Structure formats: C-alpha cells, structure tokens
XYZ file of C-alpha atoms in Angstrom:
629
model
C 121.512 -87.840 5.065
C 122.202 -84.279 3.900
C 120.189 -81.421 5.431
C 118.700 -80.538 2.026
C 117.497 -84.105 1.466
C 116.076 -84.288 4.998
C 114.357 -80.925 4.511
C 112.804 -82.127 1.256
C 111.509 -85.325 2.843
C 110.050 -83.437 5.797
C 108.195 -80.985 3.548
C 106.794 -83.829 1.445
C 105.714 -85.867 4.476
C 103.930 -82.992 6.214
C 101.684 -82.807 3.175
C 103.687 -80.590 0.857
C 104.447 -76.883 0.832
C 100.806 -75.886 0.233
C 99.763 -77.665 3.429
C 102.087 -75.532 5.591
C 100.511 -72.427 7.080
C 103.607 -71.380 9.067
C 106.900 -72.725 10.399
C 109.169 -71.665 13.252
C 111.813 -73.587 15.148
C 113.129 -73.744 18.704
C 116.264 -75.433 20.018
C 115.447 -78.880 18.628
C 112.056 -78.803 16.900
C 110.529 -77.653 13.657
C 107.135 -76.287 14.691
C 104.673 -76.501 11.780
C 101.143 -75.158 11.714
C 99.436 -77.282 9.053
C 96.224 -76.609 7.192
C 95.229 -80.272 7.349
C 96.988 -82.537 9.844
C 95.518 -85.584 8.098
C 97.810 -84.974 5.120
C 100.926 -85.423 7.252
C 102.381 -88.930 7.349
C 103.465 -89.113 10.978
C 104.450 -92.774 10.770
C 106.847 -92.246 7.854
C 108.307 -89.132 9.460
C 109.113 -91.049 12.631
C 110.927 -93.687 10.587
C 112.908 -91.151 8.561
C 116.634 -91.035 9.250
C 117.533 -87.815 11.057
C 114.158 -87.383 12.804
C 114.053 -88.136 16.530
C 110.319 -87.850 17.152
C 107.088 -86.317 15.874
C 104.650 -84.660 18.302
C 101.334 -82.836 17.975
C 100.898 -80.265 20.738
C 99.217 -76.899 21.095
C 97.916 -76.806 17.537
C 101.399 -77.446 16.169
C 102.846 -80.387 14.247
C 106.323 -80.684 15.764
C 109.205 -82.540 14.108
C 112.103 -83.102 16.528
C 115.457 -83.152 14.695
C 117.873 -82.201 17.510
C 120.757 -79.732 17.396
C 120.787 -79.511 13.600
C 117.377 -77.797 13.549
C 118.741 -74.399 12.351
C 120.386 -76.060 9.336
C 117.272 -78.062 8.458
C 115.100 -74.954 8.917
C 117.397 -72.991 6.618
C 117.358 -75.810 4.049
C 113.537 -75.767 4.049
C 113.745 -72.062 3.277
C 116.040 -72.766 0.337
C 113.929 -75.499 -1.254
C 110.520 -73.890 -0.677
C 108.650 -70.641 -0.104
C 107.475 -71.698 3.351
C 109.647 -69.117 5.127
C 108.813 -66.342 2.679
C 106.425 -63.961 4.435
C 105.574 -62.297 1.155
C 104.568 -65.484 -0.620
C 100.919 -65.929 -1.509
C 99.319 -68.493 0.735
C 95.955 -70.145 0.795
C 93.436 -69.292 3.479
C 94.817 -70.525 6.799
C 93.098 -73.189 8.773
C 90.975 -72.267 11.761
C 93.199 -71.372 14.710
C 93.422 -73.709 17.659
C 91.243 -72.688 20.604
C 91.595 -72.795 24.368
C 94.850 -73.869 25.964
C 96.155 -75.269 22.665
C 95.653 -71.909 20.989
C 97.429 -70.034 23.777
C 100.387 -72.438 23.673
C 100.584 -72.083 19.889
C 100.679 -68.282 20.161
C 103.305 -68.168 22.914
C 105.576 -70.748 21.302
C 105.375 -69.054 17.891
C 106.312 -65.711 19.447
C 109.194 -66.876 21.648
C 110.670 -69.885 19.807
C 112.600 -67.835 17.184
C 114.359 -65.906 19.981
C 115.483 -68.804 22.163
C 118.862 -69.345 20.474
C 120.097 -65.763 20.700
C 118.463 -65.421 24.124
C 120.501 -68.377 25.394
C 123.723 -66.967 23.918
C 123.115 -63.531 25.426
C 122.189 -65.119 28.758
C 125.428 -67.108 28.885
C 127.485 -63.974 28.164
C 125.594 -62.042 30.829
C 126.242 -64.828 33.349
C 129.951 -64.947 32.522
C 130.173 -61.176 33.036
C 128.487 -61.556 36.426
C 131.088 -64.135 37.435
C 133.952 -62.037 36.069
C 132.820 -58.962 37.996
C 132.092 -60.876 41.209
C 135.540 -62.481 41.399
C 137.354 -59.329 40.292
C 138.468 -60.305 36.778
C 136.641 -57.304 35.312
C 135.545 -54.067 36.933
C 132.126 -52.780 35.972
C 133.706 -49.369 35.360
C 136.009 -50.715 32.620
C 135.018 -49.942 29.038
C 135.675 -53.592 28.099
C 132.945 -54.604 30.541
C 130.628 -51.903 29.172
C 131.019 -53.120 25.596
C 130.512 -56.787 26.473
C 127.571 -55.983 28.743
C 125.923 -54.044 25.904
C 126.286 -57.139 23.715
C 124.754 -59.318 26.431
C 121.968 -56.993 27.562
C 120.823 -55.365 24.306
C 118.475 -58.246 23.469
C 116.724 -57.912 26.817
C 116.657 -54.101 26.791
C 115.149 -54.003 23.290
C 113.046 -57.152 23.784
C 109.792 -55.331 22.879
C 111.217 -54.640 19.402
C 112.043 -58.305 18.817
C 108.712 -59.504 20.179
C 106.977 -56.994 17.905
C 108.526 -58.796 14.908
C 107.613 -62.337 15.985
C 104.111 -61.335 17.118
C 103.430 -59.458 13.879
C 104.580 -62.491 11.920
C 102.299 -64.772 13.926
C 99.246 -62.530 13.440
C 100.163 -61.509 9.886
C 100.574 -57.833 10.727
C 103.008 -55.250 9.349
C 106.341 -55.933 11.109
C 107.674 -52.424 10.553
C 104.622 -50.733 12.035
C 104.802 -53.162 14.976
C 108.480 -52.313 15.548
C 107.691 -48.606 15.376
C 105.047 -48.994 18.090
C 107.538 -50.932 20.229
C 110.185 -48.282 19.604
C 107.815 -45.588 20.858
C 107.514 -47.394 24.205
C 111.277 -47.126 24.820
C 111.824 -43.825 23.005
C 114.283 -41.608 24.978
C 111.788 -38.785 25.638
C 109.195 -41.274 26.960
C 111.851 -42.893 29.163
C 112.824 -39.434 30.446
C 109.216 -38.600 31.346
C 109.081 -41.801 33.412
C 112.478 -41.396 35.086
C 111.836 -37.745 36.032
C 108.311 -38.420 37.237
C 106.805 -35.797 34.931
C 102.972 -35.736 35.071
C 101.860 -36.972 31.646
C 98.527 -36.850 29.831
C 97.202 -37.421 26.335
C 94.583 -34.789 25.429
C 93.759 -34.504 29.109
C 93.660 -38.285 29.770
C 96.234 -39.204 32.469
C 98.976 -41.587 31.287
C 100.487 -44.036 33.789
C 104.044 -44.367 32.543
C 105.915 -47.645 32.968
C 109.426 -48.839 32.213
C 108.856 -50.886 29.055
C 112.425 -52.043 28.431
C 112.565 -55.854 28.634
C 108.782 -56.141 29.057
C 106.822 -58.910 27.353
C 103.039 -58.642 27.653
C 102.408 -54.971 26.658
C 103.869 -55.179 23.153
C 102.308 -58.578 22.459
C 98.849 -57.237 23.332
C 99.487 -54.092 21.297
C 100.585 -55.954 18.158
C 97.681 -58.416 18.321
C 95.201 -55.514 18.374
C 97.241 -53.660 15.722
C 97.033 -56.634 13.351
C 93.229 -56.712 13.683
C 92.939 -52.967 13.042
C 95.313 -53.245 10.087
C 93.099 -55.803 8.371
C 90.063 -53.574 8.986
C 91.704 -50.458 7.522
C 93.120 -52.346 4.540
C 89.635 -53.572 3.674
C 88.009 -50.183 4.259
C 90.473 -47.755 2.656
C 90.937 -47.313 -1.076
C 93.914 -49.108 -2.650
C 95.440 -45.806 -3.735
C 95.923 -44.567 -0.148
C 95.886 -47.561 2.176
C 99.648 -48.250 1.911
C 100.464 -45.076 3.829
C 97.152 -44.102 5.488
C 96.797 -47.476 7.265
C 100.223 -47.136 8.975
C 99.333 -43.539 9.891
C 96.091 -44.586 11.573
C 97.780 -47.501 13.341
C 100.519 -45.306 14.822
C 98.116 -42.540 15.893
C 95.769 -45.070 17.526
C 98.070 -47.766 18.888
C 100.912 -45.800 20.509
C 98.618 -43.741 22.794
C 96.336 -46.766 23.379
C 99.321 -48.879 24.415
C 100.633 -46.218 26.798
C 97.137 -45.660 28.233
C 95.818 -49.235 28.433
C 97.886 -52.187 27.190
C 101.139 -51.048 28.766
C 99.974 -50.634 32.370
C 97.650 -53.654 32.107
C 100.402 -55.884 30.720
C 102.929 -54.784 33.320
C 100.479 -55.327 36.186
C 99.451 -58.771 34.908
C 103.059 -59.868 34.390
C 104.071 -58.624 37.814
C 101.041 -60.306 39.379
C 101.840 -63.726 37.911
C 105.480 -63.365 38.869
C 104.547 -62.326 42.413
C 102.302 -65.390 42.740
C 105.087 -67.803 41.795
C 107.575 -65.977 44.002
C 105.067 -66.261 46.864
C 104.782 -70.031 46.301
C 108.549 -70.389 46.609
C 108.477 -68.100 49.618
C 105.840 -70.234 51.355
C 107.733 -73.519 50.897
C 110.813 -73.331 48.667
C 111.528 -77.035 49.228
C 108.039 -78.167 48.129
C 107.797 -75.667 45.262
C 111.250 -76.673 44.025
C 110.320 -80.366 44.169
C 107.147 -79.783 42.150
C 108.996 -77.731 39.534
C 111.856 -80.238 39.302
C 109.473 -83.169 38.906
C 107.062 -81.579 36.461
C 109.173 -79.432 34.118
C 109.875 -82.142 31.535
C 106.234 -83.217 31.664
C 105.268 -79.634 30.881
C 107.769 -79.629 28.000
C 106.294 -82.813 26.508
C 102.812 -81.262 26.391
C 104.116 -77.832 25.370
C 102.662 -76.191 28.488
C 106.085 -74.889 29.586
C 105.648 -72.046 27.098
C 103.234 -70.468 29.547
C 106.038 -70.092 32.110
C 108.820 -68.807 29.852
C 107.380 -65.265 29.672
C 107.182 -65.315 33.485
C 110.897 -66.182 33.759
C 111.786 -63.379 31.362
C 109.495 -60.919 33.152
C 111.044 -61.749 36.547
C 114.558 -61.047 35.264
C 113.381 -57.860 33.556
C 111.449 -56.450 36.522
C 113.346 -57.783 39.531
C 116.732 -58.468 37.954
C 116.458 -62.086 39.064
C 114.178 -65.131 38.948
C 113.732 -67.731 41.663
C 111.424 -70.093 39.787
C 113.531 -71.219 36.838
C 116.517 -72.716 38.754
C 114.450 -75.652 40.024
C 113.596 -76.582 36.426
C 117.318 -77.165 35.867
C 117.113 -80.231 38.099
C 114.605 -81.782 35.697
C 117.025 -81.333 32.783
C 119.897 -83.077 34.552
C 117.582 -85.764 35.936
C 116.555 -86.920 32.467
C 120.227 -86.715 31.484
C 121.068 -89.052 34.361
C 118.271 -91.431 33.345
C 119.663 -91.627 29.803
C 123.117 -92.262 31.265
C 121.653 -95.079 33.379
C 120.190 -96.644 30.244
C 123.581 -96.447 28.555
C 125.176 -98.319 31.471
C 122.421 -100.939 31.724
C 121.522 -101.852 28.155
C 123.258 -104.592 26.194
C 121.756 -103.396 22.929
C 124.570 -101.704 20.978
C 122.275 -99.367 19.074
C 120.451 -98.232 22.221
C 123.752 -97.840 24.081
C 125.056 -95.537 21.343
C 121.831 -93.542 21.258
C 121.711 -93.198 25.042
C 125.353 -92.097 25.149
C 124.980 -89.412 22.513
C 121.685 -88.268 24.058
C 123.343 -87.935 27.455
C 126.022 -85.671 26.021
C 123.450 -83.523 24.211
C 121.206 -83.285 27.274
C 124.082 -82.025 29.418
C 123.971 -78.873 27.314
C 120.215 -78.435 27.760
C 118.882 -80.265 24.680
C 116.860 -83.083 26.244
C 114.535 -84.066 23.374
C 116.842 -86.833 22.024
C 117.165 -88.278 25.532
C 113.451 -88.067 26.320
C 111.854 -89.061 23.014
C 114.609 -91.422 21.921
C 115.474 -93.136 25.202
C 113.701 -92.508 28.525
C 110.073 -92.005 27.477
C 109.840 -95.041 25.140
C 111.349 -97.214 27.900
C 108.950 -95.689 30.501
C 110.749 -96.600 33.747
C 113.805 -94.437 33.041
C 111.507 -91.466 32.482
C 109.819 -92.107 35.839
C 113.266 -92.335 37.438
C 114.052 -88.950 35.897
C 110.889 -87.431 37.373
C 111.860 -88.699 40.835
C 115.436 -87.461 40.481
C 114.147 -84.084 39.292
C 111.924 -83.767 42.359
C 114.830 -84.474 44.731
C 117.200 -82.097 42.949
C 114.520 -79.426 42.590
C 113.803 -79.551 46.343
C 117.500 -78.978 47.095
C 117.734 -76.062 44.664
C 114.512 -74.501 45.934
C 115.619 -74.752 49.557
C 119.002 -73.230 48.666
C 117.273 -70.132 47.272
C 119.121 -70.258 43.966
C 118.334 -67.391 41.575
C 118.694 -66.851 37.824
C 120.063 -63.472 36.763
C 119.632 -63.845 32.984
C 117.616 -65.915 30.499
C 118.814 -69.097 28.818
C 117.943 -72.791 28.509
C 119.309 -74.712 31.550
C 122.465 -76.708 30.797
C 126.185 -76.860 31.516
C 126.982 -73.820 29.380
C 124.283 -71.683 30.995
C 125.249 -72.379 34.629
C 126.860 -68.898 34.845
C 123.417 -67.263 34.671
C 122.736 -68.636 38.168
C 125.874 -67.127 39.702
C 124.915 -63.871 41.403
C 126.566 -61.486 43.879
C 128.684 -63.477 46.273
C 127.645 -66.746 44.627
C 124.700 -67.126 47.014
C 122.592 -70.162 46.138
C 125.010 -71.334 43.452
C 126.484 -74.224 45.538
C 122.917 -75.398 46.164
C 122.302 -75.427 42.395
C 125.418 -77.524 41.770
C 124.460 -79.944 44.545
C 120.896 -80.169 43.229
C 121.806 -80.986 39.643
C 124.458 -83.521 40.731
C 121.976 -85.250 43.035
C 119.248 -85.243 40.371
C 121.668 -86.791 37.844
C 122.952 -89.477 40.227
C 119.559 -90.397 41.695
C 118.011 -90.769 38.230
C 120.930 -92.820 36.887
C 120.954 -95.164 39.917
C 117.164 -95.595 39.924
C 117.195 -96.352 36.199
C 119.857 -99.009 36.698
C 118.029 -100.566 39.681
C 114.461 -100.357 38.308
C 115.580 -101.618 34.922
C 113.559 -101.595 31.697
C 112.637 -103.894 28.852
C 115.966 -104.074 27.070
C 115.577 -104.482 23.281
C 118.464 -106.962 23.391
C 115.998 -109.581 24.718
C 113.916 -109.287 21.578
C 117.036 -109.419 19.417
C 118.142 -112.653 21.048
C 114.744 -114.257 20.517
C 114.693 -113.119 16.924
C 118.140 -114.520 16.227
C 117.325 -117.888 17.806
C 114.284 -118.385 15.586
C 115.277 -116.344 12.544
C 115.716 -119.318 10.227
C 112.330 -120.755 11.119
C 110.612 -117.375 10.736
C 112.213 -116.701 7.378
C 111.094 -120.106 6.191
C 107.533 -119.492 7.344
C 107.465 -116.047 5.721
C 108.737 -117.402 2.421
C 106.134 -120.175 2.514
C 103.214 -117.981 3.599
C 103.968 -114.962 1.381
C 100.708 -114.261 -0.443
C 98.823 -111.490 -2.166
C 96.491 -109.218 -0.209
C 93.192 -108.194 -1.786
C 91.621 -104.785 -1.135
C 87.972 -104.433 -2.132
C 86.492 -101.111 -3.130
C 85.113 -99.185 -0.147
C 83.185 -96.807 -2.447
C 81.002 -97.042 -5.562
C 82.027 -94.647 -8.311
C 84.507 -93.919 -11.103
C 88.207 -94.845 -10.946
C 90.617 -91.893 -11.029
C 94.396 -92.191 -11.290
C 96.068 -91.142 -8.057
C 98.288 -88.727 -9.988
C 95.151 -86.822 -11.067
C 93.987 -86.047 -7.525
C 94.131 -82.237 -7.034
C 96.308 -82.554 -3.964
C 100.092 -82.961 -4.251
C 100.399 -84.953 -1.033
C 98.315 -87.748 -2.551
C 99.114 -87.239 -6.239
C 102.881 -87.422 -5.627
C 102.601 -90.749 -3.818
C 104.172 -89.243 -0.693
C 101.375 -90.736 1.420
C 101.725 -94.136 -0.259
C 100.603 -95.963 -3.391
C 96.955 -96.497 -4.237
C 94.108 -95.250 -6.368
C 91.233 -92.740 -6.179
C 87.494 -92.901 -6.800
C 85.036 -90.163 -7.744
C 82.116 -91.383 -5.626
C 78.638 -91.939 -7.058
C 77.181 -92.932 -3.682
C 78.121 -91.299 -0.370
C 78.990 -94.463 1.516
C 82.322 -95.904 2.668
C 82.421 -99.586 3.624
C 85.198 -101.787 5.005
C 87.621 -102.911 2.258
C 88.438 -106.148 4.145
C 88.191 -107.785 7.559
C 90.224 -105.806 10.036
C 90.375 -103.096 12.702
C 89.724 -99.354 12.559
C 93.002 -97.684 13.562
C 92.090 -94.049 12.892
C 88.695 -92.329 12.933
C 89.298 -88.622 12.422
C 87.216 -86.269 14.564
C 86.297 -84.258 11.480
C 84.926 -87.558 10.014
C 86.423 -86.852 6.575
C 88.904 -89.733 6.685
C 89.557 -93.076 8.322
C 92.160 -95.827 8.375
C 91.713 -99.590 8.620
C 94.326 -102.321 9.017
C 93.589 -105.826 7.768
C 94.100 -108.959 9.815
C 97.193 -109.647 7.708
C 98.679 -106.173 8.088
C 97.584 -104.074 5.090
C 97.009 -100.455 6.142
C 94.425 -98.506 4.103
C 93.593 -94.797 4.387
C 90.323 -93.529 2.866
C 90.282 -89.717 2.589
C 86.911 -88.447 1.358
C 87.484 -85.389 -0.833
C 90.214 -82.749 -0.883
C 90.593 -80.249 1.991
C 87.286 -81.497 3.430
C 88.786 -81.314 6.915
C 87.785 -77.624 6.733
C 84.114 -78.654 6.818
C 84.563 -79.556 10.514
C 82.496 -82.711 10.130
C 79.565 -81.116 8.289
C 77.880 -83.412 5.731
C 79.588 -86.507 7.243
C 78.116 -89.234 9.482
C 80.559 -91.678 11.069
C 79.490 -95.151 12.186
C 82.779 -96.224 13.756
C 85.288 -95.436 16.444
C 88.955 -96.315 16.769
C 89.540 -99.924 17.778
C 86.312 -101.271 16.212
C 86.480 -104.673 14.532
C 84.919 -104.612 11.059
C 84.033 -107.149 8.396
C 84.379 -106.536 4.656
C 81.360 -104.543 3.505
C 80.454 -103.062 6.929
C 79.261 -99.453 6.709
C 81.946 -97.126 8.098
C 81.001 -93.640 6.934
C 78.290 -91.734 5.069
C 78.669 -88.350 3.356
C 76.533 -85.959 1.318
C 78.186 -85.590 -2.100
C 75.967 -82.728 -3.248
C 76.455 -80.654 -0.095
C 80.233 -81.129 -0.119
C 80.417 -79.996 -3.750
C 78.097 -77.077 -3.011
C 80.522 -75.978 -0.289
C 83.239 -75.772 -2.962
C 85.202 -78.964 -2.281
C 86.275 -81.845 -4.537
C 84.830 -85.228 -3.553
C 87.418 -87.393 -5.354
C 88.539 -89.878 -2.696
C 92.110 -91.223 -2.480
C 92.419 -94.794 -1.197
C 96.011 -95.175 -0.035
C 98.087 -98.141 1.091
C 100.009 -96.294 3.778
C 102.455 -99.162 4.314
C 103.161 -99.587 0.590
C 106.856 -100.167 1.369
C 105.929 -103.572 2.829
C 104.742 -104.778 -0.587
C 106.601 -105.442 -3.802
C 103.715 -104.068 -5.887
C 100.389 -102.293 -5.400
C 98.395 -103.252 -8.500
C 95.050 -101.602 -9.444
C 92.470 -104.196 -10.449
C 89.600 -101.997 -11.640
C 89.068 -99.357 -14.322
C 86.136 -97.134 -15.253
C 83.118 -97.749 -13.041
C 83.647 -99.723 -9.846
C 81.062 -101.130 -7.471
C 81.318 -101.279 -3.739
C 83.145 -104.476 -2.683
C 84.513 -105.095 -6.178
C 88.208 -106.061 -6.208
C 90.106 -102.763 -6.285
C 93.783 -103.401 -5.437
C 96.070 -106.391 -5.195
C 99.016 -106.050 -2.822
C 101.779 -108.351 -4.012
C 104.203 -109.573 -1.343
C 106.395 -111.332 -3.891
C 109.658 -112.372 -2.230
C 109.764 -109.382 0.121
C 110.413 -110.646 3.644
C 109.199 -108.938 6.803
C 111.844 -106.768 8.460
C 112.322 -107.242 12.173
C-alpha cells in the first residue's frame, strides 16, 4: 500500500480531519490527540495493511506504523490540513488530567526531536571513539566542524523545545524562541561565566547555564502561552499584534531568569541526583529494575517522564548512568522475537518475527513487541527476564551514556567514553539479555498459530459446508423511537462517509435506547453517549447518541449497563434528555452503525419515516459470503 493511501485511510479511520486536534510522531508512532475518541475505528485500523498496532495512552491515540512513520506523517500533511498550524480548528477537547496529561505534554514536546536527536547522538558518540583511539585530535578543525554538527542541537536545545512547547500550548513560536534565545544570549552567558553580580531593578538574579537545559524553557513557554491568550483578548485588534509580543518579552525574559530558570535547573538536577543515588546505592539492583521495566514503561507511555532526565544528565554532568541499563531491555525483546522466529512453524509469524528482530536491533522495538512478543505473552515475559539480567550486568559495570539517542546497534558509540570504561560491560549485558530472552522463549514456548491452522485445514471442508448451509439474514430491531434519517445526512463526516460502517440514523422522539437484539454489551463508554452490542450470531452494532455529545462528559445521560452484560431484545440500555442536549447546542440525531459491515453482503434498511422502538430496522444479508478464518 502506498504511503498516501495509508495516510488517507488512517485519517478517515481516526474520525476524519475535523476530529484531529493535533498530530506529532516519534520513531514509529503517529501520536494523535482526538476530539472524540469514540469516532475512531480502532478495530479497522488494527486490521489495515501497514499498521502494526493501535494504542491509547496518555491522552493520545497512537497508531504504530514502524520505520515509515516520517513518510506517512508527511503524506498526512499533503492530503490534509492537520499539520497546518495556521488552519482554523474547532475548539479542542478537554485536556487529559493527571499522569495522562503529563505524559501527553512531555511526549508532544519531545517526540518531534527524537529523530534528529538520535542522529546527533550517534555522531557525537563516533567522535568520542575517534578521539579516544587517536583517529582525530580534538584540536583539528575537522573535529571542530563535526563536533559543532553533533553538539549544536544539544547546545541550542532550549530554542527547539521552545518551538515544540509553543506548538503544544498554541503559543507564538517566534516569541517563544526569542525568550529561549535570551537565556543563551552571549552577554548573559558572559555574566554567568565571569561571575558578575546581576540584578533586575534591584532584584538579585541567580544566573544559570541554560544551554542544553530542558525544564526552564518549557515552564517559561507554558506561562507565556497563557499570558498571550490573556493579552490577545484584552488588547485592541489594532495593536495586539505587536504590543502582545512586547509585553511577553518584557515580562517573560526577566521572570524566567528570576524564577523559572533557577527553579527548573534545581528540579532537574534534583531528579537526576536521585536516580544517580539509586544507581550508586546498588547499581546491580537498579540496573536490573531498569532493564526489566523499560519496555513496560514504553507500552504505557510512562517512559516519557524519564527522557528529560536522561537529557538533563548529559547536559549538566556530561554523562548519564541511568539510560544504559534500558538498552538491555531493547535487546532482550529483540532476542525474544528471534526466539519466536526459531520456534514457530507458522510461515507468516516466522517472517514477521524475523523482520521485527532486524528492526529491533536498531532500536525500533514496536513491531517486535506489538506484533510478536506481547500478543504471544510468554516471549514478552522472557524478554522482561532477559532485560533484568542484562540490566544488572550493565548497572554493575558502571556504563555511562555521553550523548542522547535511542538505544540500538547504531547508537552504541554514545556509550563509549574516555578509555572505554564500562563499554565492555554494556556489550556483555546486551549480548546476555539477547541470548537469555531467545533461549527462554524457545524453552517456555508459546501458542503457535500453526496449531490453529492445522485444525482449520483438517476441518475446512466440513466448516465451509456448514457455513453455506447455515448462512442466514440477521435482523436488527430499532433501539430508538423516532424519525429515520439517511446516514449520509448525519452532520459528522466520520459517520456520513460510511468510514465507521454501514447503517442508518434516527432523530429520536423519546430519549431511550433499548437492545436491538439478544446479545452482549461490548462497549459502554464512560461518557455514556454511546454503546456497542454484539448479537449472539456476531452482528456488531454501535449506537452513538447525537453528534459531539462526548463533550457533555456524561451530562443528560443515564446508563443502565456495563461492559459484558447479557441483554435481551428490548432491554433498556440508556436514557438521555433530548431537550437538555439540544439546549446545550448539540445535535441529537443518532447513528446506528454495523461496525462489522464487511462481514455481510448487504446492510439493507427496512424502515422509513417514523419508526417505533423494536420495529425491524436493518436486515444484514449474509448471502454467499463465507466466514474468513
């Protein structure tokens, strides 16, 4: 599938361009922030060719596409306005709170920089090796030029973080960059280096070295974005375009130097010192914990909380002793995927495991984890054990990282410091983690899909005969009383386009939703605005009350079900207040979607005009379509 076609399908299946609040990408994932997660068809996305997995973490809807993510991201920019910061967008959804909100903020700020950060880190590591073994002298101009290329990202990191933070908080990027530039302005740097007593209108200023720092500029830009919105609302349109930037610069640069700068540096150093102390207390135990848990942290998105710490350690101390142990986790999952490749007799799984192993060796583990080890369970556990063993070895060896970059074969040079101290321990640790995980995977085994294939083949003729004999129509009875509306007329492109599946819509006359057949509740949304039921014969129906009603946060809805409940046709599932929903400014037209429409030859509406609750609404025709196994 071409990248443009894949990009188009992804945009459609996340609910359309209007449902996307923002999009960034990291090494393997498209990280969407959606206005209504219910509009995204996760099941169809997971089955789409070219998509490895779909995850919802930290307030983000993440589509894992592997190494081709930059091309797919670029293609999305070409076919839509999603990447256009100047495009007019609808009011964003309420931001995620708590840990999820923090993870969303950190990932949105750092994800766009990871590619160039890895490239610069590799170059910096190679220069360290070249200088340590005498291939290049640090006094040579060749070294100076290459080192500038490798180190400029880290030296000017506040400028880059100002851009990504301003984009996240919808602030003026150029004002944010100007504030960051002031922190590393030559005269400010000179005041710090010469120890000149500094004050601002008599208020003492504690000067810091802000090159390569992380927290100060992020705090500054977050506050700047809030002030910017205030000034833009307060000032007259004729002057706000230049007076707002003036006020922001006059307020934020001194405030950052007086408050946010010192506070951010102290906090960053404090966190770093705590982790360094943990490795100092028991490097073997700390390394084992990091090696075992890193990929678990990645799965839940919590690893983003540690990435700024790694960067801060390198910036402040010139080295980091925490990150190396995480490398063991990478190679452990690689070994587990390799073990699957050796063990399985399923040709498709063998190919997938082989390609995933190769990709994971270079630090991209998502295909291996989501495509191979995690679905099979035991290989993932083997990888956790292997990571713990390798991490303990690396921690005990005292290995250090001297630059930033995602752990992998290409980035091994970033761990090679003066004299190569700790580097042999790193090599031993990653080899042991790979071997232990591969061997454990082979010994522990897993449920090989080839077993299911064999059973299917041995009974395929009988099954096909039964399916052909038992193929019958499925009836869906109306879950709502009201007026029939064509699906194409629903004021929401995700439903109107049929991207969510075929079906029909009803403008409700009574605020009650009942079961459309005998079956099981598979989804009961927390915001109560939608639900999904699967019939005993496999028909999957989504009932979405109104358009954008997720924004009501459950107001005016009363749910009578929970996921997993058995229901009979006509059972009351949900009640809602039509008048209150309309008064809040939302449409109440309710799409009723057959989310597995592809399993049926036809989805045929059976009612027009007024429809009563439990009146025949849709007929799902199986025809001669046979179940795919």
